[in-house]
Tab-separated table of C-alpha atoms and ligand atoms in Angstrom:
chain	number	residue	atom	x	y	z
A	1	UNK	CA	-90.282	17.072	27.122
A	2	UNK	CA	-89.078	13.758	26.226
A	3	UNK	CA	-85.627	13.245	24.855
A	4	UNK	CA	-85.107	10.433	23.067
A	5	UNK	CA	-81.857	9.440	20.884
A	6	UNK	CA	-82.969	6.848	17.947
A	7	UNK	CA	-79.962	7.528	15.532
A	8	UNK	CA	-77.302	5.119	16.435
A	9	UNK	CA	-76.847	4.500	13.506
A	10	UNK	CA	-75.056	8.286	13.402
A	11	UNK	CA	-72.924	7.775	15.932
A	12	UNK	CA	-73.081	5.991	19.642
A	13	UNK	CA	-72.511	7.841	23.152
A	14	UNK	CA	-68.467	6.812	24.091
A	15	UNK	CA	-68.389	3.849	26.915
A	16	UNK	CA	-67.927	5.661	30.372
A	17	UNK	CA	-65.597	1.829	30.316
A	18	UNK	CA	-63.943	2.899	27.393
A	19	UNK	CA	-63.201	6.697	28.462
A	20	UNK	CA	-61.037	4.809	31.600
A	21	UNK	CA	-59.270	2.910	28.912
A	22	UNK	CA	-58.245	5.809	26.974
A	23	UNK	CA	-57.041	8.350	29.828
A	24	UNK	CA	-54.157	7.531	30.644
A	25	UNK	CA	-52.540	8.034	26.946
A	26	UNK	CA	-52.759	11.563	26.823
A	27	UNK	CA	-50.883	12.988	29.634
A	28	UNK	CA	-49.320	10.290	31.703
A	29	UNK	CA	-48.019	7.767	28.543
A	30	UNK	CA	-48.222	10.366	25.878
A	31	UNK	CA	-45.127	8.769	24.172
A	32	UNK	CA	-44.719	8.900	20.519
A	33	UNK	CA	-45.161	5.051	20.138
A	34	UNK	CA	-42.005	5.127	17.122
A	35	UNK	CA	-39.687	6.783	19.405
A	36	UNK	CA	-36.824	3.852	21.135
A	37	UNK	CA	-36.892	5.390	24.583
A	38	UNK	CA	-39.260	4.491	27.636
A	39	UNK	CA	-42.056	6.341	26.919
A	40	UNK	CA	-42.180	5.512	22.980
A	41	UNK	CA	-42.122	2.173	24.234
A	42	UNK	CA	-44.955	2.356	26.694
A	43	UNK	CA	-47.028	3.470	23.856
A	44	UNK	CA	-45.947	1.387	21.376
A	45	UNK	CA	-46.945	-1.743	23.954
A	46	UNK	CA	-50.548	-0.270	23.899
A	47	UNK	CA	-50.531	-0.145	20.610
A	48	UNK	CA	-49.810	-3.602	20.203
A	49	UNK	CA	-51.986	-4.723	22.920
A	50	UNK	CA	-54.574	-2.388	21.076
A	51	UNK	CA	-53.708	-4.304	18.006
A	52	UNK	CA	-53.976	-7.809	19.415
A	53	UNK	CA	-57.523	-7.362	20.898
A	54	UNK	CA	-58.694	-6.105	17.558
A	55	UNK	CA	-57.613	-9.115	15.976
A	56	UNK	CA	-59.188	-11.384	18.197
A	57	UNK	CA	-62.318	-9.680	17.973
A	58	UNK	CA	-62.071	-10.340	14.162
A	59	UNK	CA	-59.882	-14.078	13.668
A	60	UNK	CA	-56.959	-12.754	12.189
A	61	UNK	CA	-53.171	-11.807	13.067
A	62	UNK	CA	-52.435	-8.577	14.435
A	63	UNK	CA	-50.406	-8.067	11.640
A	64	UNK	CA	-53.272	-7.714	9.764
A	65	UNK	CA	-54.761	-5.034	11.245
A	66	UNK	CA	-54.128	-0.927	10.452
A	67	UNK	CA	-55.401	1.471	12.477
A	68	UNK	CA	-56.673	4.652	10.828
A	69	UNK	CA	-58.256	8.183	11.044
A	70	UNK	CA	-62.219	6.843	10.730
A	71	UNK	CA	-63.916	4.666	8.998
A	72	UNK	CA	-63.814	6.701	5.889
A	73	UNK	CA	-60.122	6.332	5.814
A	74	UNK	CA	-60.389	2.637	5.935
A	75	UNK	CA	-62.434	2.018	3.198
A	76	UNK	CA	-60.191	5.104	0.970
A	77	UNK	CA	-57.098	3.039	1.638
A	78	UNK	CA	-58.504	-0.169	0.628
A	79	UNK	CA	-60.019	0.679	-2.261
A	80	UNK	CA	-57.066	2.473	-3.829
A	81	UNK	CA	-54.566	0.513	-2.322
A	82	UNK	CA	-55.601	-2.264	-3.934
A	83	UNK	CA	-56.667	-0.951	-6.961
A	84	UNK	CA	-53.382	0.716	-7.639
A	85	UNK	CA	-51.727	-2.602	-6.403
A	86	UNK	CA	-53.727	-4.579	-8.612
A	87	UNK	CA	-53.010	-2.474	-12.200
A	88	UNK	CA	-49.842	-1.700	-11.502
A	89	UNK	CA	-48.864	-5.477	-10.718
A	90	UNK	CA	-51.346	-7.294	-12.737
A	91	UNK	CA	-52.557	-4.776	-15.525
A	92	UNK	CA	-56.054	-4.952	-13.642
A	93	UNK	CA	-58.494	-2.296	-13.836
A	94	UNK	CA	-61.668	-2.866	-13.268
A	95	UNK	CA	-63.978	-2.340	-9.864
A	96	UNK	CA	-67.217	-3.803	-8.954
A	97	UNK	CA	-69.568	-2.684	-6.204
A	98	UNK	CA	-73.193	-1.861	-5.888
A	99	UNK	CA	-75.341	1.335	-5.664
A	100	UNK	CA	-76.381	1.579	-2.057
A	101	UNK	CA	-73.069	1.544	-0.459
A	102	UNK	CA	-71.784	4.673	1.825
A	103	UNK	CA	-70.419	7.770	-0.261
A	104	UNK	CA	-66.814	6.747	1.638
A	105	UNK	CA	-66.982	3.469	-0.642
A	106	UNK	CA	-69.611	5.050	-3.583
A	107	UNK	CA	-67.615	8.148	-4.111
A	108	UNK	CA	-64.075	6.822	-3.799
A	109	UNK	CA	-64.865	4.218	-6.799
A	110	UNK	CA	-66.719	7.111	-8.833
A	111	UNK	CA	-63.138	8.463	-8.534
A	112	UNK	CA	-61.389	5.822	-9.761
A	113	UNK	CA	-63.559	5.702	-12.556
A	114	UNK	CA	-64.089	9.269	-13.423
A	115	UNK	CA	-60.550	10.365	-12.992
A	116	UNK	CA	-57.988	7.292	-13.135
A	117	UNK	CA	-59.444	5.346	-15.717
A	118	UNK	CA	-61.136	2.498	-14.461
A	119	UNK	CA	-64.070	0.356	-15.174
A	120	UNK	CA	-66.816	0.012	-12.355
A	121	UNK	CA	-69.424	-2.115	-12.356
A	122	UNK	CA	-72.227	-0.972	-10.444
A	123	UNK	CA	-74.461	-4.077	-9.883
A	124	UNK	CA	-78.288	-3.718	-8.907
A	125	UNK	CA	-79.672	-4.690	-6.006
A	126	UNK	CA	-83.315	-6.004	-4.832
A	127	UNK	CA	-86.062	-4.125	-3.560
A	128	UNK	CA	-84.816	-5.101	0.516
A	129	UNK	CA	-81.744	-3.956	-0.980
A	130	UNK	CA	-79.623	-7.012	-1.684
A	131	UNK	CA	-77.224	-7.769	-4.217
A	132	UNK	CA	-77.190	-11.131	-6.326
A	133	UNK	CA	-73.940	-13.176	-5.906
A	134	UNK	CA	-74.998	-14.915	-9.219
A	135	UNK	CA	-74.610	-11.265	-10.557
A	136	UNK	CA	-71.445	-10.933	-8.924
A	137	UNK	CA	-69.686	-13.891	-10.472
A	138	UNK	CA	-71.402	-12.725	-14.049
A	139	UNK	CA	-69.782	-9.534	-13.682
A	140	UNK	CA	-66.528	-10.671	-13.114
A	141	UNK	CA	-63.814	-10.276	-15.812
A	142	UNK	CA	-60.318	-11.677	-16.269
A	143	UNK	CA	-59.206	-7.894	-15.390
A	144	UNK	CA	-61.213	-7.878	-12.020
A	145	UNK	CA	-58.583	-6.001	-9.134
A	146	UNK	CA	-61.430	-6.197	-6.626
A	147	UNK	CA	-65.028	-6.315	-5.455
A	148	UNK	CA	-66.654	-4.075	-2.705
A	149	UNK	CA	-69.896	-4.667	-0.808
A	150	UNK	CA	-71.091	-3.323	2.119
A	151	UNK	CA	-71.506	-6.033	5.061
A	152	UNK	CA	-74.916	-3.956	6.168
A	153	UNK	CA	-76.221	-0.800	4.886
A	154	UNK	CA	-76.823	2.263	6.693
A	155	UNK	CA	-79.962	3.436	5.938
A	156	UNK	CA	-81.782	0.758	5.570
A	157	UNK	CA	-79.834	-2.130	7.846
A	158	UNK	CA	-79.989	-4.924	5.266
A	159	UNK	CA	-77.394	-7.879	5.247
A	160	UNK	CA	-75.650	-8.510	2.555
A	161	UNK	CA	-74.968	-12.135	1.317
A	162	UNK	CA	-71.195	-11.582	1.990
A	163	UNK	CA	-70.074	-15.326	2.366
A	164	UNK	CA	-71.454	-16.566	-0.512
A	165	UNK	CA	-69.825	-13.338	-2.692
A	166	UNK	CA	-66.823	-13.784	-1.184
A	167	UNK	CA	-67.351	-17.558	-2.528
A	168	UNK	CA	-67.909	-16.178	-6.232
A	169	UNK	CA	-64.720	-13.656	-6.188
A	170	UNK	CA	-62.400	-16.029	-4.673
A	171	UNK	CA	-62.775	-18.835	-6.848
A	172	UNK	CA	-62.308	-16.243	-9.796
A	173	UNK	CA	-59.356	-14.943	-8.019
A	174	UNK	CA	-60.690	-12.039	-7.437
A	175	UNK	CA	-60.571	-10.079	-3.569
A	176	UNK	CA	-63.217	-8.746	-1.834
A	177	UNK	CA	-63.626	-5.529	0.571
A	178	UNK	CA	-66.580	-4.937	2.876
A	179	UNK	CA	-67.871	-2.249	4.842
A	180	UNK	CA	-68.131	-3.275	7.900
A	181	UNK	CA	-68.786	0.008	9.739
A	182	UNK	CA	-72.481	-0.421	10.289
A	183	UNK	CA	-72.069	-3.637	11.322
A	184	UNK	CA	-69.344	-3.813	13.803
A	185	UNK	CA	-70.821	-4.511	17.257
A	186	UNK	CA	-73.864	-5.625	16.112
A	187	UNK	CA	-72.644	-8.492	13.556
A	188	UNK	CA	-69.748	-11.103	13.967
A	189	UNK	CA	-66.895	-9.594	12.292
A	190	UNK	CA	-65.383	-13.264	12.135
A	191	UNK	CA	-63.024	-12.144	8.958
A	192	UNK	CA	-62.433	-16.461	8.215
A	193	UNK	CA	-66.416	-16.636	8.604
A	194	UNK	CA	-66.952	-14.034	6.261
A	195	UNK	CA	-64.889	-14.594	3.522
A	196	UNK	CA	-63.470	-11.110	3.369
A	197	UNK	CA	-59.756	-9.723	2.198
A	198	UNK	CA	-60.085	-6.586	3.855
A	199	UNK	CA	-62.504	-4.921	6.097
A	200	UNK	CA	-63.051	-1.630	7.605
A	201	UNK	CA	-64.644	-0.469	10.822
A	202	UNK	CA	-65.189	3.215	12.602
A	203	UNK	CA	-64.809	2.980	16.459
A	204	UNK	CA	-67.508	5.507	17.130
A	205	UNK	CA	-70.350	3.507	15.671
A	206	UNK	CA	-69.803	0.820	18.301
A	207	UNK	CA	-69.878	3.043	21.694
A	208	UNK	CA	-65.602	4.191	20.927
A	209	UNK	CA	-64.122	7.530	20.542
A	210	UNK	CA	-64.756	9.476	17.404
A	211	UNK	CA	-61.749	9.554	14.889
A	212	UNK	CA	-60.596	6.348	15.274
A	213	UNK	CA	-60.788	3.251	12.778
A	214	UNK	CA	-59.435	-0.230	11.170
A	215	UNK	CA	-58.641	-1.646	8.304
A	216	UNK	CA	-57.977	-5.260	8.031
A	217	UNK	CA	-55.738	-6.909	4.850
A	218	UNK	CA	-55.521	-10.446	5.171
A	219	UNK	CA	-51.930	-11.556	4.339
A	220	UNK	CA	-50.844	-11.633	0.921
A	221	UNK	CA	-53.576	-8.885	-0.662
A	222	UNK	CA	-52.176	-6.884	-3.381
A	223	UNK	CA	-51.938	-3.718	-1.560
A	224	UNK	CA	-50.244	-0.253	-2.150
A	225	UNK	CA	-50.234	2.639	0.871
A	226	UNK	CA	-52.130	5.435	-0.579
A	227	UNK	CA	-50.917	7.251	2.709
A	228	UNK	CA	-47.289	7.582	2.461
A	229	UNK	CA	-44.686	8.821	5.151
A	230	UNK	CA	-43.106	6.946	8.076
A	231	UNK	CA	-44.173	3.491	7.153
A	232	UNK	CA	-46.374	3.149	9.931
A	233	UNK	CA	-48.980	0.448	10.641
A	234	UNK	CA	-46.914	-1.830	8.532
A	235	UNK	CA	-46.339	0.649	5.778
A	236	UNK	CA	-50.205	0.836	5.569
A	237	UNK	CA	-50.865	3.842	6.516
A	238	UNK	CA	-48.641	6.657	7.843
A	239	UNK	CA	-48.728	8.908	10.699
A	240	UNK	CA	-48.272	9.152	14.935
A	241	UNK	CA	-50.865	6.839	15.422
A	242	UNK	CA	-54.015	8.090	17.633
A	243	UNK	CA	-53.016	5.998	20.877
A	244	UNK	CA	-55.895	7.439	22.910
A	245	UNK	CA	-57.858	6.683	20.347
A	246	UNK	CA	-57.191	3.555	19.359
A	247	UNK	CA	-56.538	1.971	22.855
A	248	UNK	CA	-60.549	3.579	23.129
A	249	UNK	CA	-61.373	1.564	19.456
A	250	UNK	CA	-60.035	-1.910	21.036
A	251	UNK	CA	-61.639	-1.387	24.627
A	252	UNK	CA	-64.517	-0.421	22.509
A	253	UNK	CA	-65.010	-3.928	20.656
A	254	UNK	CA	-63.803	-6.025	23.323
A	255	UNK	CA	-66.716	-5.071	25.033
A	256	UNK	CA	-69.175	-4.827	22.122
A	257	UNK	CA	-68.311	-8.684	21.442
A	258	UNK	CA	-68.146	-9.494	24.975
A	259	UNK	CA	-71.573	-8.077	25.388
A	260	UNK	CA	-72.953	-9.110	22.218
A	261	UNK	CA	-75.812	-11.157	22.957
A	262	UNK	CA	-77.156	-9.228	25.763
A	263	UNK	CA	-77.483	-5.758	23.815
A	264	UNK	CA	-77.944	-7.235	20.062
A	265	UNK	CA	-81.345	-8.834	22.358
A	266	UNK	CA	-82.452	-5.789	23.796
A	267	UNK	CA	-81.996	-4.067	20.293
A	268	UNK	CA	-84.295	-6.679	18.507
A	269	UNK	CA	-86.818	-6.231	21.101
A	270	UNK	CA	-86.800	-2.533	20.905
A	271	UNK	CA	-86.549	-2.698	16.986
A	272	UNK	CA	-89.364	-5.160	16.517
A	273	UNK	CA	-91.764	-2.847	18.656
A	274	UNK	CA	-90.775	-0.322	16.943
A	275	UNK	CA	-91.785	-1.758	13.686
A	276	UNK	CA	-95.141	-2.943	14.671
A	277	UNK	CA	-96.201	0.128	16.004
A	278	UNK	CA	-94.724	2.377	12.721
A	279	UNK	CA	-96.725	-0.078	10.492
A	280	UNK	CA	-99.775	0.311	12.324
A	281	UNK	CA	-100.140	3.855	10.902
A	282	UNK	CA	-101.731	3.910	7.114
A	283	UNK	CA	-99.559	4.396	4.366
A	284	UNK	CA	-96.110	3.629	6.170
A	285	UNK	CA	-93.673	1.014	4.478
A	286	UNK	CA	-90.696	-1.314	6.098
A	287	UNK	CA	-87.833	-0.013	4.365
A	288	UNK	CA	-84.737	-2.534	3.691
A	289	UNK	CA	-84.643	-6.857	4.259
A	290	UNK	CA	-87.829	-7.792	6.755
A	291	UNK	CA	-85.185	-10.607	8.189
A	292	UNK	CA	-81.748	-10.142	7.176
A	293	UNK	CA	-81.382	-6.459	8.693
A	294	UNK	CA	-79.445	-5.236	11.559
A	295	UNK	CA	-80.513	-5.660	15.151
A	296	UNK	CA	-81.002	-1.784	15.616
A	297	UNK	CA	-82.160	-0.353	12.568
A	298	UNK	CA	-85.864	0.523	12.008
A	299	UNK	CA	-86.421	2.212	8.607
A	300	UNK	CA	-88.983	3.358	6.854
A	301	UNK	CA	-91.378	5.534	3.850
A	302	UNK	CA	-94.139	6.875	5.016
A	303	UNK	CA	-95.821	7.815	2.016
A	304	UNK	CA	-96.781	12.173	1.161
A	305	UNK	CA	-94.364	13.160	4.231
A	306	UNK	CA	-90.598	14.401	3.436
A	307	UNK	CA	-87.737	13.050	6.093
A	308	UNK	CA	-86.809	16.308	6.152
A	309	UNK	CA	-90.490	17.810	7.843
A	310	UNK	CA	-90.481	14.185	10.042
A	311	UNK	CA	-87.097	15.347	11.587
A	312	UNK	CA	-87.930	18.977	12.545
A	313	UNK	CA	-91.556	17.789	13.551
A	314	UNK	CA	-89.772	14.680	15.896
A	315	UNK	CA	-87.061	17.137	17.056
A	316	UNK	CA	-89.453	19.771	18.320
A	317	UNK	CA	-91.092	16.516	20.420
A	318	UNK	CA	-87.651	15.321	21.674
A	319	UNK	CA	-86.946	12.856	18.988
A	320	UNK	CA	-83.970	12.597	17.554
A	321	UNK	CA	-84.257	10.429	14.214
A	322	UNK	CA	-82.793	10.553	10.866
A	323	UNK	CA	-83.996	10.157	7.325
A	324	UNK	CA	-80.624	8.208	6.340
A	325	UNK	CA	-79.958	10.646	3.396
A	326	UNK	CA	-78.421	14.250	3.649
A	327	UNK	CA	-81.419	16.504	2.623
A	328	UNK	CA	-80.966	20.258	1.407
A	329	UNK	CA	-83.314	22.895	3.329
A	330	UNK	CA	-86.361	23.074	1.104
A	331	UNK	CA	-84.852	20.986	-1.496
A	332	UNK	CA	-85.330	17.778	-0.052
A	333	UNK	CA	-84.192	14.466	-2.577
A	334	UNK	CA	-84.760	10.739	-2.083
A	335	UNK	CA	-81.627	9.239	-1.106
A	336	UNK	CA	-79.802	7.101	-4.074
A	337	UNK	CA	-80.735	4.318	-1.880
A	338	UNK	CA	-84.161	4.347	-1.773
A	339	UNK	CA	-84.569	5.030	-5.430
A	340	UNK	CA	-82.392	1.975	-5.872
A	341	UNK	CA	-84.717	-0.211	-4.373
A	342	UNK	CA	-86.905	0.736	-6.700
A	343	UNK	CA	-89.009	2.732	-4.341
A	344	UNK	CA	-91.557	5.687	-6.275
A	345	UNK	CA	-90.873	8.540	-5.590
A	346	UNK	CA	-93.447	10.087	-3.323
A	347	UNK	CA	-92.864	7.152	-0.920
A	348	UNK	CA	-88.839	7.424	-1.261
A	349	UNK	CA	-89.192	11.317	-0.140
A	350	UNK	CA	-90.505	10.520	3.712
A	351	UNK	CA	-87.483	8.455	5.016
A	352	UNK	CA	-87.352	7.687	8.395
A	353	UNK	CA	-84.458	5.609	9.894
A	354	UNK	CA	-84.522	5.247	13.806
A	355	UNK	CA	-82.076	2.771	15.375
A	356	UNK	CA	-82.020	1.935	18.974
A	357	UNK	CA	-79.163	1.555	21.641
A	358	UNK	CA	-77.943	0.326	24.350
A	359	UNK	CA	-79.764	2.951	26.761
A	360	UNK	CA	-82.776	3.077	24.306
A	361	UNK	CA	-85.780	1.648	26.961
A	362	UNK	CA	-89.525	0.327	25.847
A	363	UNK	CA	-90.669	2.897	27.625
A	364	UNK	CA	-89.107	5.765	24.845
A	365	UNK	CA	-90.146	3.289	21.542
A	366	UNK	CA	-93.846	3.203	23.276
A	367	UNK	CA	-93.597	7.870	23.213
A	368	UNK	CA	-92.376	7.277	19.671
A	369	UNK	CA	-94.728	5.177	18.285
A	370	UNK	CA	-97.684	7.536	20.170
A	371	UNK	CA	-95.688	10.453	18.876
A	372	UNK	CA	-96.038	9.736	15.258
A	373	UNK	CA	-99.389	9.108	14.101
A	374	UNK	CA	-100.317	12.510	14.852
A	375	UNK	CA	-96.749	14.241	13.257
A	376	UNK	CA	-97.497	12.160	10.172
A	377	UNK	CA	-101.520	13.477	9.429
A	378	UNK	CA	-100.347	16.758	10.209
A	379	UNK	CA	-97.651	16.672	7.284
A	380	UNK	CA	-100.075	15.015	5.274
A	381	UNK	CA	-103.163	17.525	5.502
B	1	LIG	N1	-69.400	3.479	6.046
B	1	LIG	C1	-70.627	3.414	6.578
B	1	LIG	C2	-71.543	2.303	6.184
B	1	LIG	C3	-71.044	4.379	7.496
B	1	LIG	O1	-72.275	4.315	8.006
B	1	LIG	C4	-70.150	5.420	7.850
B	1	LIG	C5	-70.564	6.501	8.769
B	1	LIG	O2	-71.699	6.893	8.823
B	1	LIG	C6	-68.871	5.436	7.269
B	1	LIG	C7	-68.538	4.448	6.376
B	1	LIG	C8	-67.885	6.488	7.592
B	1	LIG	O3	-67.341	6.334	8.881
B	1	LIG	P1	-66.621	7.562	9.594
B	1	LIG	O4	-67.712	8.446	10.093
B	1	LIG	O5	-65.833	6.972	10.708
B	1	LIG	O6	-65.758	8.191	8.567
């Protein structure tokens, strides 16, 4: 039987490139990279050399940069760090961001709202999922601490318009977060080219160890630690950093930005075929921007299906896929996303998000794209 990963978009396979990088920080240099003596300090120069390549991947200092537990992390820390920062220096307390960004992001400002008293905007987005700048700069009050938008979404791969937002916040005075875990290794993370004040990025999504992120503050960011202790990571974030781990993050996006052209290429190929065979079938939709969407990602509705019956149908042919939304056994929901976009929803139930890789070959899109016709009129009769 066929077995075929499409759900890079989950996580990536680890670099057999990157592995070499990591090993020898666990048992030969295991020092504890604070410590003063010898092998503190052969840690603590991988961590900087770690450091370095991670800003040159992204235009800034190495300063800049703060390694952390996962992408998750990053986007907690810069959220509340500079929330906190921003009413506690400037009386500022309200958050905008928009509705189809990851739960890390979605849930963390809910927080703030629900529980710490301050104002979110949540701003709409079109049906490919993009957000307005024009509505960005509308929404934007004298109390503004900080805007959030995703630099491309998850489920459904669309770009956002990030320089142009990051045009409407700055010239209110007003700094912007993005996402960036989706994008990273697919997407120039050029921090001066996108605008951004801080950025965050999960090392597993781009071929890295699991476990292992960045954030990025650009200099002069109102920012508080919401992760207190040692003063670590330039009082950023506390804890032993991960050196395995993040020596496997750097290797991980030197490569990916080495080797950009040559696999973002083979991913449009791969994604493109993809598409034209999914839309030959009746009654299946392009989910997400036709254009401005991420090299890999192929999603979808096909209508009077549930992603949940897709997966276990694709599974039991050697598919792996996703439907981009958590669904409950026999409870399955449209994800917020979808039903954001506007989508009905008997079309928003049968989500199907496949995204390609590096080892994906034409060869496994051509057993999909046979593969599915026949799964899909056997949910639907
Ligand atoms: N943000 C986005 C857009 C993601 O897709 C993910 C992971 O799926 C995360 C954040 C969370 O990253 P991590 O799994 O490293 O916590």
């Amino acid at each position: 039987m066929a077995s075929i990963y499409l759900d890079h978009a989950a996580t990536t396979p680890l670099d057999p490139r990157v592995l070499d990088a990591m090993r020898p920080y666990w048992s030969e240099q295991f020092g504890n990279p604070s410590s003063l003596h010898r092998f503190g300090q052969a840690a603590a120069a991988a961590l900087e050399d770690a450091r370095r390549q991670t800003a040159d991947v992204l235009g800034c200092a190495p300063e800049e940069i703060s390694f952390t537990g996962c992408g998750s992390e990053s986007d907690n820390l810069a959220l509340r760090g500079v929330a906190l920062e921003q009413r506690k220096r400037h009386g500022k307390r309200h958050l905008i961001t928009m509705p189809i960004e990851h739960h890390a992001v979605g849930h963390t400002m809910a927080q703030l709202r629900d529980d710490f008293g301050y104002d979110l905007t949540v701003l709409p987005v079109d049906g490919d999922g993009r957000v307005d700048p024009a509505d960005v700069a509308r929404a934007i009050r004298p109390d503004t601490a900080l805007v959030s938008v995703m630099y491309a979404n998850n489920e459904i791969g669309t770009i956002e318009p990030l320089a142009e937002i990051a045009r409407v916040a700055h010239e209110r005075g007003v700094p912007l977060h993005t996402d960036a875990v989706q994008a990273a290794g697919q997407l120039t993370l050029n921090v001066d080219a996108l605008g951004v004040d801080l950025l965050s990025i999960s090392s597993h999504k781009f071929y890295g160890p699991k476990g292992v992120g960045a954030l990025y503050v650009r200099k002069g960011t109102p920012f508080v630690s919401t992760l207190t202790g040692g003063g670590h990571e330039g009082g950023r974030r506390a804890g032993t950093q991960n050196v395995p781990g993040i020596a496997g993050l750097a290797a991980a996006l030197t490569l990916a930005y080495a080797e950009l052209e040559r696999h973002t290429a083979h991913y449009r190929l791969l994604r493109d075929r993809l598409v034209r065979g999914m839309l030959a079938i009746p009654d299946v939709r392009l989910t997400g921007h036709p254009t401005e969407r991420l090299p890999n990602n192929a999603s979808f509705v096909i209508r009077n299906t549930t992603g949940q019956d897709l997966l276990i149908r694709l599974d039991l042919a050697g598919i792996a896929a996703s439907s981009g939304s958590a669904c409950l056994v026999g409870n399955p929901e449209p994800s917020d996303v979808l039903l954001a976009l506007g989508l009905p929803r008997e079309w928003a139930l049968g989500a199907l998000r496949l995204t390609v890789g590096r080892m994906t070959t034409a060869e496994d899109i051509d057993v999909v794209v046979a593969a599915l016709p026949g799964i899909v009129q056997a949910l639907r009769t």
